[in-house]
PDB file of C-alpha atoms in Angstrom:
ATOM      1  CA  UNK A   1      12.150   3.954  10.609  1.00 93.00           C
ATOM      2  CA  UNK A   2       9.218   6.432  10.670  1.00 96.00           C
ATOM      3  CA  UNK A   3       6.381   5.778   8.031  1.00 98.00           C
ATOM      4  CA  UNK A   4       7.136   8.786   6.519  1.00 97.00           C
ATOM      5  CA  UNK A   5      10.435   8.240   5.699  1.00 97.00           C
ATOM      6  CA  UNK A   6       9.358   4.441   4.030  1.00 97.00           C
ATOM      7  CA  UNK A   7       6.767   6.062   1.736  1.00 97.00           C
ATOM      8  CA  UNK A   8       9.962   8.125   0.407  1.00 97.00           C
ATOM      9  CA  UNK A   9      11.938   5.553   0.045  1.00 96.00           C
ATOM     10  CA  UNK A  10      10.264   3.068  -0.770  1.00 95.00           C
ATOM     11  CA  UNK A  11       9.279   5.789  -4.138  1.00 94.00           C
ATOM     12  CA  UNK A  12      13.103   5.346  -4.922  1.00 94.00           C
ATOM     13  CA  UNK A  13      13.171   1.480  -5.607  1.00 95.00           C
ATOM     14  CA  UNK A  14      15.457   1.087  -8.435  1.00 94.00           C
ATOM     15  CA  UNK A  15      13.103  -2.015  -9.070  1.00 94.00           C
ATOM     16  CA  UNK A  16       9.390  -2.317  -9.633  1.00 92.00           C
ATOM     17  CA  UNK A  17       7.680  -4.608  -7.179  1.00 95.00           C
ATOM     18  CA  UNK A  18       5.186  -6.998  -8.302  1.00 96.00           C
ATOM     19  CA  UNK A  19       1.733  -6.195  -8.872  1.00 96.00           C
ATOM     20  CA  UNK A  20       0.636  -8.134  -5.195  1.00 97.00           C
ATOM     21  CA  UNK A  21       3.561  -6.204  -3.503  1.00 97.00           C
ATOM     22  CA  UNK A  22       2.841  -2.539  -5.065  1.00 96.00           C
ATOM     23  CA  UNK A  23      -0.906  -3.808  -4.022  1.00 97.00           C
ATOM     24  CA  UNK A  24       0.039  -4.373  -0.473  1.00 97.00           C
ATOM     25  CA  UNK A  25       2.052  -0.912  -0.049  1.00 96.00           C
ATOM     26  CA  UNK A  26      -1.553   0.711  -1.830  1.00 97.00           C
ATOM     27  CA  UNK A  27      -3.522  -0.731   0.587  1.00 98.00           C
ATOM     28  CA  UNK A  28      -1.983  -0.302   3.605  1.00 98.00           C
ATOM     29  CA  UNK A  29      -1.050   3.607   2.662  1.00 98.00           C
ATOM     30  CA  UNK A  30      -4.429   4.439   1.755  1.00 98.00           C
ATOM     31  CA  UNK A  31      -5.599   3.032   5.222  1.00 98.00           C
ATOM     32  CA  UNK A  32      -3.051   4.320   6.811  1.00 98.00           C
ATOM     33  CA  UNK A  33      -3.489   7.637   5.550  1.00 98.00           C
ATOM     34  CA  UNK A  34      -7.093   7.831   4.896  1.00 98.00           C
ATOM     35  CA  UNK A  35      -8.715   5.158   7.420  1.00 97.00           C
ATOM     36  CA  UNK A  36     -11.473   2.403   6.287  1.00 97.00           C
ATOM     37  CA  UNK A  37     -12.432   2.625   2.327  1.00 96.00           C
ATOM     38  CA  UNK A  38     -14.537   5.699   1.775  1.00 95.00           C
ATOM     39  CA  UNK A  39     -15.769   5.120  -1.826  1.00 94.00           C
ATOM     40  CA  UNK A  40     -18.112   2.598  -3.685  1.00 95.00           C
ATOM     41  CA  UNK A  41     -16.657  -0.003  -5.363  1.00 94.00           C
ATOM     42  CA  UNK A  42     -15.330   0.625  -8.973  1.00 95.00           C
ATOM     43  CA  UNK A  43     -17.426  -1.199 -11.850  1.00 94.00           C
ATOM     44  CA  UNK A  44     -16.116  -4.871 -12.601  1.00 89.00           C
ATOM     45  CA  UNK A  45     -14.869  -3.836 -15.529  1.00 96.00           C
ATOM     46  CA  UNK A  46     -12.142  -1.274 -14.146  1.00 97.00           C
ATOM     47  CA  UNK A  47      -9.952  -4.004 -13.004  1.00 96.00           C
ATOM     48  CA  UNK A  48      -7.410  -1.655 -12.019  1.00 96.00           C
ATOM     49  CA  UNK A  49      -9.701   0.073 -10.056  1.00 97.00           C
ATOM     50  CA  UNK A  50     -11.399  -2.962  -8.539  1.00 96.00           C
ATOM     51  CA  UNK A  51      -8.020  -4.340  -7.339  1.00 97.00           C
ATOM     52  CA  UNK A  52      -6.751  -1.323  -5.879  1.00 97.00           C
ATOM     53  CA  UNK A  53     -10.078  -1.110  -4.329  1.00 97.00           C
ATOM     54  CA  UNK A  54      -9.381  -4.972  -3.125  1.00 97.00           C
ATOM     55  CA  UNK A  55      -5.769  -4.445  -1.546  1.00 98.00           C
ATOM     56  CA  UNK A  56      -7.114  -0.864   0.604  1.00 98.00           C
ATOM     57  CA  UNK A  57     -10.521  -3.047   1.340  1.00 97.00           C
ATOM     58  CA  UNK A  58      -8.785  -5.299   2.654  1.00 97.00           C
ATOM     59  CA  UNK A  59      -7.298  -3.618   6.014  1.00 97.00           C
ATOM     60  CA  UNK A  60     -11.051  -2.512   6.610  1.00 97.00           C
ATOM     61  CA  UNK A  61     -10.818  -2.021  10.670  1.00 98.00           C
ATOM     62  CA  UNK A  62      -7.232  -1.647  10.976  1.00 98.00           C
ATOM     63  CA  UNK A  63      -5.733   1.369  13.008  1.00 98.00           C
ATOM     64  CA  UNK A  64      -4.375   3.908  10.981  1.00 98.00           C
ATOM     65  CA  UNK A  65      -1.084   3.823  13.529  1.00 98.00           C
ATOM     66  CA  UNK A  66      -0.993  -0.016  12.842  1.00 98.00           C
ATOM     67  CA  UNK A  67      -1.415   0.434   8.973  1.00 98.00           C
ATOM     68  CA  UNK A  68       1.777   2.416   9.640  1.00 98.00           C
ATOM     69  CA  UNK A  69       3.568  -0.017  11.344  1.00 98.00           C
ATOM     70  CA  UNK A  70       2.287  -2.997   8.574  1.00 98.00           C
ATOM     71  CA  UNK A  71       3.842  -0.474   5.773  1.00 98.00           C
ATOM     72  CA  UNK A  72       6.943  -0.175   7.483  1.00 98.00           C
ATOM     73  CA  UNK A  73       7.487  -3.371   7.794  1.00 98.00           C
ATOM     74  CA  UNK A  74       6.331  -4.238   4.205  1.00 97.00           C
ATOM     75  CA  UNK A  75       9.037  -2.152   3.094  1.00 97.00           C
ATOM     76  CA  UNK A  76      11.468  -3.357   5.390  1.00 97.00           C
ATOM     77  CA  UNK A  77      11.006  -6.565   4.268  1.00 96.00           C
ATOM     78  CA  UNK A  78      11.123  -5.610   0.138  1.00 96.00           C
ATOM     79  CA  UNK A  79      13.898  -2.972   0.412  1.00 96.00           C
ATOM     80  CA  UNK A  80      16.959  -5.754  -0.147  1.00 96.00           C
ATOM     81  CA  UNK A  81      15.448  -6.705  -3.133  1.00 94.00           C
ATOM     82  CA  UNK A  82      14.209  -3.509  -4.422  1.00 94.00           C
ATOM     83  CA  UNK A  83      16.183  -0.878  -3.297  1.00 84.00           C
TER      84      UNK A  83
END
């Protein structure tokens, strides 16, 4: 599976994954599709913002070809129980 088809799918879960799951696929699109974390960090009081901020921070350094590959197999690995 292509990463392109797992960000589609993975849109079509008939279940919401948890908040460190959704986190995980956040962070490792945004690097895959964007590279390191380009912004400043949101204020301490956006805590949505701040964790989002978190999960993409996170994969600072990592290949955008092997963010791919990590989001693939995130959603490889949630699909049985969200799909």
């Amino acid at each position: 599976m292509d990463f392109n088809t797992a960000c589609e799918k993975a849109k079509t879960f008939t279940k919401r994954p948890t908040d460190a799951e959704f986190l995980e696929f956040y962070g490792l699109y945004k690097q895959a599709t964007i590279g390191d974390v380009n912004i400043s960090a949101p204020s301490a009081l956006d805590l949505k913002g701040k964790a989002k901020f978190e999960a993409w921070n996170k994969h600072k350094g990592m290949s955008k070809d092997a963010a791919k590959a990590a989001y693939v197999a995130t959603y490889e690995k949630l699909a049985p129980k969200y799909a």
